[in-house]
PDB file of C-alpha atoms and ligand atoms in Angstrom:
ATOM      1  CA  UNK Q   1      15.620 -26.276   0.063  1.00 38.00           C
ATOM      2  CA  UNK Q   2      19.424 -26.520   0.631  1.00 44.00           C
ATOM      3  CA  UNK Q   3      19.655 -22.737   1.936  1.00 59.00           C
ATOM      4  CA  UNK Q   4      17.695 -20.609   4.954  1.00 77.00           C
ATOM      5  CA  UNK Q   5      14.622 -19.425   4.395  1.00 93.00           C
ATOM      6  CA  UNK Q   6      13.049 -17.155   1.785  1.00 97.00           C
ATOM      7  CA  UNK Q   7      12.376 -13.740   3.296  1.00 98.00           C
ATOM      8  CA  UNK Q   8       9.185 -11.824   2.088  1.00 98.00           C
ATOM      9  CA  UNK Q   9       9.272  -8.377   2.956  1.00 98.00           C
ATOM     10  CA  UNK Q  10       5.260  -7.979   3.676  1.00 97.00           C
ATOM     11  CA  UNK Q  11       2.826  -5.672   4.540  1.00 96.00           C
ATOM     12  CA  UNK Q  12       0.373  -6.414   2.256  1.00 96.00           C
ATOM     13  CA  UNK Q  13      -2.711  -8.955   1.480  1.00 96.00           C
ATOM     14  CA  UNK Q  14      -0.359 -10.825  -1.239  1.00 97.00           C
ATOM     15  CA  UNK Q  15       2.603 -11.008   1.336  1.00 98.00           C
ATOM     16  CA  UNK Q  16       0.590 -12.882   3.759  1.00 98.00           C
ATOM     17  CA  UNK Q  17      -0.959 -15.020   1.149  1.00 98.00           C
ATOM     18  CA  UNK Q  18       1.948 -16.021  -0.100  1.00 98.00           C
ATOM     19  CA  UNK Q  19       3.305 -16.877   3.419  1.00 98.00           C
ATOM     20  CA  UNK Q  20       0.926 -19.311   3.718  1.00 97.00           C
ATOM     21  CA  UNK Q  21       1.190 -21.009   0.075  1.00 97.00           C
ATOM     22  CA  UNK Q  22       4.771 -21.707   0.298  1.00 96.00           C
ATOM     23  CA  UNK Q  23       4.206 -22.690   4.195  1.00 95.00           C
ATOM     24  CA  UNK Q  24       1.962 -24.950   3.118  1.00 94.00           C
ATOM     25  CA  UNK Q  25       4.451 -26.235   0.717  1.00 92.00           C
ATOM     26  CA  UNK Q  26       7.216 -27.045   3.323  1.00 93.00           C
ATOM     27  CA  UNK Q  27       9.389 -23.911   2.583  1.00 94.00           C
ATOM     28  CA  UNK Q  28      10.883 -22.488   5.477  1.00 95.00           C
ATOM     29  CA  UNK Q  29       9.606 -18.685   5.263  1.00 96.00           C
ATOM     30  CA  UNK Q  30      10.384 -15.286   7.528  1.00 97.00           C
ATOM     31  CA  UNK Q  31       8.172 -12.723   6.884  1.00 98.00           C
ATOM     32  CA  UNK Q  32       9.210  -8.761   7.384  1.00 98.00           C
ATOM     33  CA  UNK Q  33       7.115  -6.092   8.840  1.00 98.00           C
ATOM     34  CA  UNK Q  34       7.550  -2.860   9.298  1.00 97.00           C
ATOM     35  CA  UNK Q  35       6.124  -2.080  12.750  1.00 93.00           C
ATOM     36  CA  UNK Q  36       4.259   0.898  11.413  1.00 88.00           C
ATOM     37  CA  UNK Q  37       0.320  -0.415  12.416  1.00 87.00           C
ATOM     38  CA  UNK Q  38      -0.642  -1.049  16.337  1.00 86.00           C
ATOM     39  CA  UNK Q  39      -2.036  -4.640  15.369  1.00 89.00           C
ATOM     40  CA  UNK Q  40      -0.994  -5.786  12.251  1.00 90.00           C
ATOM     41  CA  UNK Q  41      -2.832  -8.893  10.422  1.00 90.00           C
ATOM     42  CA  UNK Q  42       0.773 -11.298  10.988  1.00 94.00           C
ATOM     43  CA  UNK Q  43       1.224 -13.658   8.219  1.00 96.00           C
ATOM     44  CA  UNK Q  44       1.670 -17.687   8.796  1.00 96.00           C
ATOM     45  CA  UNK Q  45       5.324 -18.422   9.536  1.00 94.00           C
ATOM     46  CA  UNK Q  46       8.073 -16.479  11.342  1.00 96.00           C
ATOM     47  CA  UNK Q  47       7.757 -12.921  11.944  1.00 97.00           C
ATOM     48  CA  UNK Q  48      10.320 -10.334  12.249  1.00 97.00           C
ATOM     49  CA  UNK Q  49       8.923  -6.804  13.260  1.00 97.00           C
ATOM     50  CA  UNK Q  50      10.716  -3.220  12.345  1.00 97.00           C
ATOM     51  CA  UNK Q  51      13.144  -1.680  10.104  1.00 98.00           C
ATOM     52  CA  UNK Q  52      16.301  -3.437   9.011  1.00 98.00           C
ATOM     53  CA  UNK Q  53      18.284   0.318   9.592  1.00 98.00           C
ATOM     54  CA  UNK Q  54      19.263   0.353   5.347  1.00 98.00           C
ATOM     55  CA  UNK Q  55      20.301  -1.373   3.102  1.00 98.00           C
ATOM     56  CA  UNK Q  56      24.204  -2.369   4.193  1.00 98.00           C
ATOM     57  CA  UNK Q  57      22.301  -3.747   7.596  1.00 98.00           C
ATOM     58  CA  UNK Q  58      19.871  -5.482   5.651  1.00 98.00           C
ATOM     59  CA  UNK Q  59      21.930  -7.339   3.331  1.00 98.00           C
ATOM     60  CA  UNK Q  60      23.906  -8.282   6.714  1.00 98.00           C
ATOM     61  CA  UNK Q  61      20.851 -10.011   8.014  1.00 98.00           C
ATOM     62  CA  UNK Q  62      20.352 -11.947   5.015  1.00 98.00           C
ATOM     63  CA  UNK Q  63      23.635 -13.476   5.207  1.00 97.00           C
ATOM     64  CA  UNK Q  64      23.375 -14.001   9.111  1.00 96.00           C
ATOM     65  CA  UNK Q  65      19.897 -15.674   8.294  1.00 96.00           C
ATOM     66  CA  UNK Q  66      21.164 -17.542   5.450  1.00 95.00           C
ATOM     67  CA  UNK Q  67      18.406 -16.194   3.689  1.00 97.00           C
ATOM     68  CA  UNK Q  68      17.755 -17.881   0.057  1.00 96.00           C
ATOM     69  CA  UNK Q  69      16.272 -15.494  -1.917  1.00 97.00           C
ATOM     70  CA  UNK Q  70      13.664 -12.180  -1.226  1.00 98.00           C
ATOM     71  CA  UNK Q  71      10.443 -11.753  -2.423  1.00 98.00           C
ATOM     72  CA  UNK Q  72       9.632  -8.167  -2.162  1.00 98.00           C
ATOM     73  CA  UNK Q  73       5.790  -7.828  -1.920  1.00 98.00           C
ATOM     74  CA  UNK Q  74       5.474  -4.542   0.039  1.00 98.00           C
ATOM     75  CA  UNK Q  75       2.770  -2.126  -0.498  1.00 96.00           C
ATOM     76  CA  UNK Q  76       2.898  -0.557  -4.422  1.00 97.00           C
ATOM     77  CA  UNK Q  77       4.011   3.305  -2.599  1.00 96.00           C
ATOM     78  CA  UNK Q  78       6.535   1.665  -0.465  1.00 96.00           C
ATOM     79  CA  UNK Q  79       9.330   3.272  -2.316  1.00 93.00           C
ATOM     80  CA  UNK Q  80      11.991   3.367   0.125  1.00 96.00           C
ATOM     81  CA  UNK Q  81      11.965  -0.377   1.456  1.00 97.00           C
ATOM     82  CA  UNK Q  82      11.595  -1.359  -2.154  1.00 96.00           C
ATOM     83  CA  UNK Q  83      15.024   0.483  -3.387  1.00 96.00           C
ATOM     84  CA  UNK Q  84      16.632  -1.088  -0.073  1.00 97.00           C
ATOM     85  CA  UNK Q  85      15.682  -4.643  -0.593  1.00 97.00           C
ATOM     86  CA  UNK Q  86      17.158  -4.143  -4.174  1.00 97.00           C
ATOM     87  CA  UNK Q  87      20.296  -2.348  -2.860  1.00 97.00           C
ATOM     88  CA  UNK Q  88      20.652  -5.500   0.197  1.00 98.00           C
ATOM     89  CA  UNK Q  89      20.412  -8.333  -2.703  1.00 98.00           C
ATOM     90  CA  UNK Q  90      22.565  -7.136  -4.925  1.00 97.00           C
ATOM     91  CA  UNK Q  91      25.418  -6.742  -1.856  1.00 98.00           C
ATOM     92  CA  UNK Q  92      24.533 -10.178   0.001  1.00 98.00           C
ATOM     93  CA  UNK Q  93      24.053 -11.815  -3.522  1.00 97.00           C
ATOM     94  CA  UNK Q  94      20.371 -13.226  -3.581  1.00 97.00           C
ATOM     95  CA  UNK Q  95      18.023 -13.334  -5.490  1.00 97.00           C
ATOM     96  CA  UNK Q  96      15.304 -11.034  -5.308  1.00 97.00           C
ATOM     97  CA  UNK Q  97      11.563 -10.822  -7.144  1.00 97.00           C
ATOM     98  CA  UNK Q  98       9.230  -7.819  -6.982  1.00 97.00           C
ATOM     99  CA  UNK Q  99       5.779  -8.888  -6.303  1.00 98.00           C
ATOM    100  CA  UNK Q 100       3.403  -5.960  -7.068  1.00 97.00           C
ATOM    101  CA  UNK Q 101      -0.554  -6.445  -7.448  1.00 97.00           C
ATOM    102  CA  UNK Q 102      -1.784  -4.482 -10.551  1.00 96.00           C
ATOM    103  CA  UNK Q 103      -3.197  -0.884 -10.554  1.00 97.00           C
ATOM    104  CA  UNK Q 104      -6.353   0.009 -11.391  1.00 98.00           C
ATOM    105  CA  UNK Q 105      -8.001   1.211 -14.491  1.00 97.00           C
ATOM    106  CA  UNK Q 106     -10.622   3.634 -14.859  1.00 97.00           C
ATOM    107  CA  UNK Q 107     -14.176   2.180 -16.805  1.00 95.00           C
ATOM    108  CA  UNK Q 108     -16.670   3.245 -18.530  1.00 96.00           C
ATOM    109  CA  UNK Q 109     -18.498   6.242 -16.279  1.00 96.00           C
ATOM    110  CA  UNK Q 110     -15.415   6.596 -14.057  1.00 98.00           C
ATOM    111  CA  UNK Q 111     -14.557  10.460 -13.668  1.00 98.00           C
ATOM    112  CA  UNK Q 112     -10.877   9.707 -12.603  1.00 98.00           C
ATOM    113  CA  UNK Q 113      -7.928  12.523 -12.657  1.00 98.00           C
ATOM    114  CA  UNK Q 114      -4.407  11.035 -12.298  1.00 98.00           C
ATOM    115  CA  UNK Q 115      -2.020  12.725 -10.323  1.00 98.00           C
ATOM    116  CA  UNK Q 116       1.856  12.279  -9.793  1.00 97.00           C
ATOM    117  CA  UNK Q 117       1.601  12.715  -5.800  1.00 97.00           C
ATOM    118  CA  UNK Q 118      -0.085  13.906  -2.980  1.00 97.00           C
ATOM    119  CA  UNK Q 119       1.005  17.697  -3.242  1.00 97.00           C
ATOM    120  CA  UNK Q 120      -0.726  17.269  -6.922  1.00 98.00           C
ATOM    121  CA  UNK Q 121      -3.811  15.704  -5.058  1.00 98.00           C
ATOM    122  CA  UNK Q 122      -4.278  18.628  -2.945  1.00 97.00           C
ATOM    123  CA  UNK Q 123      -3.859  20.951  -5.979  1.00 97.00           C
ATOM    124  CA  UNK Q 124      -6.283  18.985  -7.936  1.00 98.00           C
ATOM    125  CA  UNK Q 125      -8.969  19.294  -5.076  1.00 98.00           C
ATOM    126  CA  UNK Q 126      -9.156  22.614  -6.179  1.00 96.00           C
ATOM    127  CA  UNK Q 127      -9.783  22.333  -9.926  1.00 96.00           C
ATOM    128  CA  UNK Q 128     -12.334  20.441  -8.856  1.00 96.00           C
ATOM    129  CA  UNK Q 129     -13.585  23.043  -6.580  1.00 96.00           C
ATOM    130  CA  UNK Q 130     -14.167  20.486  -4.182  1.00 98.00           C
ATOM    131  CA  UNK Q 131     -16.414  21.425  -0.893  1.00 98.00           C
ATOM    132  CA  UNK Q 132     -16.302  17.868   1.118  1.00 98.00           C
ATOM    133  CA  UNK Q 133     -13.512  15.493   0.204  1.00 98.00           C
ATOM    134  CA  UNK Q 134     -13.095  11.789   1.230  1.00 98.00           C
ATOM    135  CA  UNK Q 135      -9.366  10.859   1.595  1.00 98.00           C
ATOM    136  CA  UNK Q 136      -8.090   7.367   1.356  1.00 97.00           C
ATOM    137  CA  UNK Q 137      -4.190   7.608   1.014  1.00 96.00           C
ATOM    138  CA  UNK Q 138      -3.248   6.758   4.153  1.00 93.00           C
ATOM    139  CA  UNK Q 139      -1.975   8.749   7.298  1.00 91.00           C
ATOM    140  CA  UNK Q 140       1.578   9.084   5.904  1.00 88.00           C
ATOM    141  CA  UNK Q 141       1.042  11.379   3.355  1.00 88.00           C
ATOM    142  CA  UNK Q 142      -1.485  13.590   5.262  1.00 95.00           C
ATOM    143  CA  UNK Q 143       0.436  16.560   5.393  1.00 94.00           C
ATOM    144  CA  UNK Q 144      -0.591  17.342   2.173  1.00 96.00           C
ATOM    145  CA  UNK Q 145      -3.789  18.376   2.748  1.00 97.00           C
ATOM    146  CA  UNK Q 146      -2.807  20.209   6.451  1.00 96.00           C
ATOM    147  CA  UNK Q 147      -2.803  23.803   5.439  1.00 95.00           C
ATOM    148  CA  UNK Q 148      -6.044  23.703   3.286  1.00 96.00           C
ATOM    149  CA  UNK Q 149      -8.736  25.140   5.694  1.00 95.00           C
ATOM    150  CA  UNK Q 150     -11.091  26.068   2.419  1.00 94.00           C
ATOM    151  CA  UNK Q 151     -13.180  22.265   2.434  1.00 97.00           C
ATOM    152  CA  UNK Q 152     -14.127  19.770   4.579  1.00 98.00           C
ATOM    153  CA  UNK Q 153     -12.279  16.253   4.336  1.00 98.00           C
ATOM    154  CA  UNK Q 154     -13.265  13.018   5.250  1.00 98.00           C
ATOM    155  CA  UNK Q 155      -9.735  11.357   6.699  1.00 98.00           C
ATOM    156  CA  UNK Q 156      -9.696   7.255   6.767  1.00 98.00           C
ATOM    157  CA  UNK Q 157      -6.937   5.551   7.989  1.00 95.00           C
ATOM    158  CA  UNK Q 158      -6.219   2.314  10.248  1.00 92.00           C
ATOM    159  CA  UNK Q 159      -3.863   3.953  12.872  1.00 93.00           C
ATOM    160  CA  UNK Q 160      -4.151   7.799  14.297  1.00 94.00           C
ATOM    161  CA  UNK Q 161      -2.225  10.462  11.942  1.00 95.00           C
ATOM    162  CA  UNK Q 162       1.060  11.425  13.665  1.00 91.00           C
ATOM    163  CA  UNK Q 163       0.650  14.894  11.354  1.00 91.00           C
ATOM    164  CA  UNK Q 164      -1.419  17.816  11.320  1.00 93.00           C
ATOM    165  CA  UNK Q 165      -4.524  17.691   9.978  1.00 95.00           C
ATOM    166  CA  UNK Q 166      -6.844  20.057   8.167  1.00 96.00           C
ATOM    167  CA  UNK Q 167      -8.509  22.673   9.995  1.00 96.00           C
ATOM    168  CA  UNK Q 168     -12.239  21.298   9.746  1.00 97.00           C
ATOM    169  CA  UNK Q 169     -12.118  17.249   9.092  1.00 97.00           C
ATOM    170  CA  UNK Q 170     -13.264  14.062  10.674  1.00 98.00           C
ATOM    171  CA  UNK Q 171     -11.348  11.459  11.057  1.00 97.00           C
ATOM    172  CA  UNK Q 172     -12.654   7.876  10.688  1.00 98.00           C
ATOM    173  CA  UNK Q 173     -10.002   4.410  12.241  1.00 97.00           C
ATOM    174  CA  UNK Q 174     -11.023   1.729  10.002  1.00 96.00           C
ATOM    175  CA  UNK Q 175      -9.189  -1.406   7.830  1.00 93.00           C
ATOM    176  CA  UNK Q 176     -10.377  -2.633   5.081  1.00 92.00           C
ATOM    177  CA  UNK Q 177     -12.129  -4.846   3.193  1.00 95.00           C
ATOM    178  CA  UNK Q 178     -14.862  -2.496   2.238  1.00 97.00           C
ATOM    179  CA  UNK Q 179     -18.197  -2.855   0.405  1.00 98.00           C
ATOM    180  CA  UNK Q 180     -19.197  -0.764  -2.384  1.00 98.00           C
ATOM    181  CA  UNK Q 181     -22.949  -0.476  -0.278  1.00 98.00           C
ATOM    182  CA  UNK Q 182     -20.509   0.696   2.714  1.00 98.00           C
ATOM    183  CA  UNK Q 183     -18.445   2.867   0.658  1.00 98.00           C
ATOM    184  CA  UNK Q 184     -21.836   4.188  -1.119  1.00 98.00           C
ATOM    185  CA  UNK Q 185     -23.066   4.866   2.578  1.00 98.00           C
ATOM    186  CA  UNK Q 186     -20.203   6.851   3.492  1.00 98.00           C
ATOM    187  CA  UNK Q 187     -19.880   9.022   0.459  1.00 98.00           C
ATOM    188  CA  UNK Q 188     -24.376  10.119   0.573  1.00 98.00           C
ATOM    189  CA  UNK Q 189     -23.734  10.827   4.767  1.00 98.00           C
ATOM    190  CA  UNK Q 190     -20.953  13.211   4.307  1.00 98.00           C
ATOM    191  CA  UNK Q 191     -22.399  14.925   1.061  1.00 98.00           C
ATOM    192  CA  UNK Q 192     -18.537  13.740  -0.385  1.00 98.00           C
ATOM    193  CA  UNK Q 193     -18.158  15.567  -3.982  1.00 98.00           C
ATOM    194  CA  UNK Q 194     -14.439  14.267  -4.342  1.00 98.00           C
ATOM    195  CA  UNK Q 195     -12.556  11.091  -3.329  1.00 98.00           C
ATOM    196  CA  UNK Q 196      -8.730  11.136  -3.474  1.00 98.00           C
ATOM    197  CA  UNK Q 197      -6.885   7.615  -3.489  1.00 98.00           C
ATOM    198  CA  UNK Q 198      -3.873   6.156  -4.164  1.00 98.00           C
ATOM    199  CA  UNK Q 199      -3.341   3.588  -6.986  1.00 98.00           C
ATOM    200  CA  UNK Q 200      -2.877   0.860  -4.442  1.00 97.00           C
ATOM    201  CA  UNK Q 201      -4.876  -1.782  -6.337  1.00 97.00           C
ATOM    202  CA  UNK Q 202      -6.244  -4.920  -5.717  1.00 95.00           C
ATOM    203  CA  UNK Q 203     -10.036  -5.836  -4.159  1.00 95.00           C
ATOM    204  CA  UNK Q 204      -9.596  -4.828  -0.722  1.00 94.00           C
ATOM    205  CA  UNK Q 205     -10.057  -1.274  -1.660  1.00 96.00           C
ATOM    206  CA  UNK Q 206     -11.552  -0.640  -5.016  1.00 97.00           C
ATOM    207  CA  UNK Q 207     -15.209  -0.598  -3.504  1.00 98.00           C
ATOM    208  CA  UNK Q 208     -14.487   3.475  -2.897  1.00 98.00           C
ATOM    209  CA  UNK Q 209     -14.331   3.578  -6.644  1.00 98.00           C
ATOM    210  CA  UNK Q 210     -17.090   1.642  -7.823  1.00 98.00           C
ATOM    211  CA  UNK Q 211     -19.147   4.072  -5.229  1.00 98.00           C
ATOM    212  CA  UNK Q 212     -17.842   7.388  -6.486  1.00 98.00           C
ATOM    213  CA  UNK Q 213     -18.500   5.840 -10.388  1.00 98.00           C
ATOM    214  CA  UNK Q 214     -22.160   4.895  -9.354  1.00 98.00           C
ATOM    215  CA  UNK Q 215     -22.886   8.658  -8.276  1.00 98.00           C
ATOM    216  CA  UNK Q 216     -20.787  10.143 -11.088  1.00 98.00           C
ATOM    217  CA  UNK Q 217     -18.226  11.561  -8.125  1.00 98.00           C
ATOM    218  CA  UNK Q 218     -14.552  12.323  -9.065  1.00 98.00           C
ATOM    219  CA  UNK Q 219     -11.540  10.839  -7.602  1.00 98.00           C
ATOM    220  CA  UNK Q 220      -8.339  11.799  -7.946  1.00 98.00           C
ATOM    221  CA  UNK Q 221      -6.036   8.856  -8.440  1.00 98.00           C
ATOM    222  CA  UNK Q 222      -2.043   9.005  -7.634  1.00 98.00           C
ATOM    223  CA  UNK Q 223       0.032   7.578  -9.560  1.00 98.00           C
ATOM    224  CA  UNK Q 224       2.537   4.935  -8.450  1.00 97.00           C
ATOM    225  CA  UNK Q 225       6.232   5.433  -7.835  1.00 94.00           C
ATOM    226  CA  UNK Q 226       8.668   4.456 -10.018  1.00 88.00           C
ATOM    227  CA  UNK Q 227      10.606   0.793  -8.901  1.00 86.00           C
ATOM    228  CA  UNK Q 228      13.937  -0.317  -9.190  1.00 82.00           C
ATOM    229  CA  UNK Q 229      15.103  -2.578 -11.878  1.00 83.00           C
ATOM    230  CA  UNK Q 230      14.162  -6.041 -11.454  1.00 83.00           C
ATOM    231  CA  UNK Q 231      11.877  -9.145 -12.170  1.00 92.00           C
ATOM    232  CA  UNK Q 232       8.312  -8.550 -11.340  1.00 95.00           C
ATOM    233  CA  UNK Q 233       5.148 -10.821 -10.894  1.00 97.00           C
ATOM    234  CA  UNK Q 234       1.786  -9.376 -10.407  1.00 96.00           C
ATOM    235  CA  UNK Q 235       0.219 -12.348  -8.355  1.00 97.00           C
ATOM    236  CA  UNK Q 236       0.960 -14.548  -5.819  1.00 98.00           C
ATOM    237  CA  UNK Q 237       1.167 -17.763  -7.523  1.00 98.00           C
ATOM    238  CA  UNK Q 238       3.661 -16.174 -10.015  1.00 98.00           C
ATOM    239  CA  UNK Q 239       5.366 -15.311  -6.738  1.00 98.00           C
ATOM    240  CA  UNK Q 240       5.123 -18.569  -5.598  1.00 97.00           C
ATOM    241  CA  UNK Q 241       6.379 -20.528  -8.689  1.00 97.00           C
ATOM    242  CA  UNK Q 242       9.526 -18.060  -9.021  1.00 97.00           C
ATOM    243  CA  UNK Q 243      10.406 -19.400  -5.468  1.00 96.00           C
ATOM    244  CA  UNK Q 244       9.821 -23.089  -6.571  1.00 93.00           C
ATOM    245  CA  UNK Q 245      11.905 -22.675  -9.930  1.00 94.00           C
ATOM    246  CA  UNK Q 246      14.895 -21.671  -7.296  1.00 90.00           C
ATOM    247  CA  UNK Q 247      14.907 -24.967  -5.495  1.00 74.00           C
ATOM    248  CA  UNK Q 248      15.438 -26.420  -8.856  1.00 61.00           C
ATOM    249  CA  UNK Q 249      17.848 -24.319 -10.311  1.00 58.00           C
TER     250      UNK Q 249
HETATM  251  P1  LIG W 301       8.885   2.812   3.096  1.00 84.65           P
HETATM  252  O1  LIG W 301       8.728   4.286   3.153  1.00 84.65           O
HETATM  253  O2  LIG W 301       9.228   2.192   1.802  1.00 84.65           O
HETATM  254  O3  LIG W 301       9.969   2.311   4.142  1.00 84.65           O
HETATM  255  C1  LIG W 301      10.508   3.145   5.149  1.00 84.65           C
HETATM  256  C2  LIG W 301      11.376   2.298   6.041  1.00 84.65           C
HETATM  257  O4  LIG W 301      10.569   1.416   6.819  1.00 84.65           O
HETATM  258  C3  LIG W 301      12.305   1.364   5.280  1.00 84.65           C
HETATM  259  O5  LIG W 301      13.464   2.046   4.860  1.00 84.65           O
HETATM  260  C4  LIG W 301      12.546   0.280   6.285  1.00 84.65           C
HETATM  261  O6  LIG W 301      13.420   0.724   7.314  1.00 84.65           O
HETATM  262  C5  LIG W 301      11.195   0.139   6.944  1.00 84.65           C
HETATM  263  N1  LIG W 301      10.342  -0.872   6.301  1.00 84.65           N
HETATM  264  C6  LIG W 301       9.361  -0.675   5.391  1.00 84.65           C
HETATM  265  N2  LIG W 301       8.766  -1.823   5.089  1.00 84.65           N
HETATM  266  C7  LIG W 301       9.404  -2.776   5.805  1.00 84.65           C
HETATM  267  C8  LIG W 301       9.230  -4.172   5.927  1.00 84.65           C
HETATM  268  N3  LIG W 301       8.283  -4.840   5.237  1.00 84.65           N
HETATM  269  N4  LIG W 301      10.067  -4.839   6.765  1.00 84.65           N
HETATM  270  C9  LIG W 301      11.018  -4.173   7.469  1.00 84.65           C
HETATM  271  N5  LIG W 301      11.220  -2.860   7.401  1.00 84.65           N
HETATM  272  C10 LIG W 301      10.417  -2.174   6.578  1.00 84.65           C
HETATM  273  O7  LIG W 301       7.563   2.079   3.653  1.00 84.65           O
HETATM  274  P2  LIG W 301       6.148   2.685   4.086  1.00 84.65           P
HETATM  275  O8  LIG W 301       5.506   3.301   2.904  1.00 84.65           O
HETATM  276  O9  LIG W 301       6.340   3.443   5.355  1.00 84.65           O
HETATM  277  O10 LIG W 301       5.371   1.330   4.394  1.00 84.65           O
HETATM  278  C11 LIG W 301       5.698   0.578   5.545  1.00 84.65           C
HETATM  279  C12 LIG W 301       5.069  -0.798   5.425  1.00 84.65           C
HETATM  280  O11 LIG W 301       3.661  -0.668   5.330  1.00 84.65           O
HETATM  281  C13 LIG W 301       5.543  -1.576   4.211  1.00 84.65           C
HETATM  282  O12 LIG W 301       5.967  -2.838   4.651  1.00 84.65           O
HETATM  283  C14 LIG W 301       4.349  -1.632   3.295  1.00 84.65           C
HETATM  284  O13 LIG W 301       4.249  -2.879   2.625  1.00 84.65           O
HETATM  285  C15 LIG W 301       3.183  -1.381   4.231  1.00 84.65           C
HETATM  286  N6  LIG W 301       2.117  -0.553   3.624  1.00 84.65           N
HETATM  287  C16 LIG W 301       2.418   0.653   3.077  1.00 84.65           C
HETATM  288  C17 LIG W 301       1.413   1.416   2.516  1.00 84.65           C
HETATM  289  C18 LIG W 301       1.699   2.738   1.848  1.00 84.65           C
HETATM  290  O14 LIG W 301       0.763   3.364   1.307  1.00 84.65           O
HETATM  291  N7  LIG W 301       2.942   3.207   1.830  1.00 84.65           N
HETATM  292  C19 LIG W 301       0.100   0.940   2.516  1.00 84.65           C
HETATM  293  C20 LIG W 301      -0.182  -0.308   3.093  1.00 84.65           C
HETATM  294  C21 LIG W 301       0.843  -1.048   3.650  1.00 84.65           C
HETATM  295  P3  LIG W 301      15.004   0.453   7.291  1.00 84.65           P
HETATM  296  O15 LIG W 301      15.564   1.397   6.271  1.00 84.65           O
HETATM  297  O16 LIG W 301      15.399   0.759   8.696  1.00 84.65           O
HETATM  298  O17 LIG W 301      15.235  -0.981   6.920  1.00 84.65           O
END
């Protein structure tokens, strides 16, 4: 590769893996966190840790970095990193690719309500007329839920909320991968009638909702944000042969 390295901006399960494909291909890569989690899984390759400070800054860094192109593969709700990374390529002139697992689609028994965000979640939860809800969307958009003191929730998240949280809860520090007999488990000891989750996708995750189908549970799904303009794979070996075809063109 003539150029500096490619720079995935990471975060996520198909970030790392596709660190270590095009590692183990001889391509010089620099993977981007954002600092948020206290011990993040680190990809293979070089690691840079914390924001860039927007989009102007991180277009400078590419060019100081002599970065080739940018693979965004951040998490599917990571709007604002997303818009930057499009913003930063189009000023430092690289190209970029959107790598984006698919969502995931209700089956047959699934009791699923979609939702455009969290403030919709929390409205939903009442529709439901939900007593004990499990939520799953991470400890950013928490604050949605703060001011309901009418049902019990079930909070999961890997680091400790930095927001308010509803009057009666319990809060449970885990990471993923999860089993659908763990899941299944969680759901029958807190008498859960209502599971709220993110579209996030992928396998890391989905056992929640194979649980809640199996015991005819509802879960309120939010929908993903809309993403800037752009070329998008959905896997990481699409990822990977978009960064091949560049060494070529
Ligand atoms: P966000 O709202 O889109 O980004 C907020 C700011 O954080 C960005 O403007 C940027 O700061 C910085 N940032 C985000 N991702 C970065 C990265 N990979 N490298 C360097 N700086 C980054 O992001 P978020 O929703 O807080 O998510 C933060 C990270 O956690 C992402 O990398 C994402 O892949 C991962 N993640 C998010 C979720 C989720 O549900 N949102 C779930 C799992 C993992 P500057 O403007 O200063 O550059």
């Amino acid at each position: 590769m003539s150029r500096g390295a490619i720079l995935i901006l990471g975060g996520t399960a198909e970030a790392r893996s596709l660190a270590a494909a095009l590692h183990g291909d001889g391509v010089a890569v620099t993977s981007s966190l954002a600092g948020r989690v206290a011990r993040p899984r680190l990809p293979v390759g070089d690691v840079r840790i914390g924001g860039f400070g927007g989009p102007e800054a991180m277009a400078t860094w590419i060019g100081e970095h002599r970065v080739r192109a940018v693979v965004d593969a951040t998490h599917p709700f990571a709007e604002r990193i997303s818009a930057s990374a499009a913003r930063a390529c189009a000023i430092a002139g690289v190209p970029r690719v959107r790598l984006e697992r698919p969502g995931w689609t209700p089956g047959r028994g699934d009791r699923w309500t979609w939702v455009a965000d969290l403030d919709a979640a929390a409205r939903a939860l009442d529709d439901l007329a939900a007593r004990r809800a499990f939520l799953t969307t991470g400890r950013q958009g928490l604050a949605a839920f703060a001011a309901d003191a009418g049902r019990w929730f079930l909070v999961r998240c890997v680091d400790p909320p930095e927001v308010p949280l509803p009057r009666h809860h319990e809060l449970l520090l885990d990471r993923g991968p999860y089993t659908v007999a763990g899941e299944g488990s969680l759901l029958d000891e807190h008498r859960i009638d209502a599971v709220v989750t993110k579209d996030s996708g992928g396998p890391l995750t989905v056992a929640k909702l194979t649980a809640a189908r199996d015991r005819g549970l509802p879960v309120i799904v939010v929908r993903r944000p809309p993403r800037p303009d752009g070329d998008t794979v959905h896997d990481v070996a699409a990822a990977a042969a978009w960064v091949r075809a560049l060494a070529v063109a």
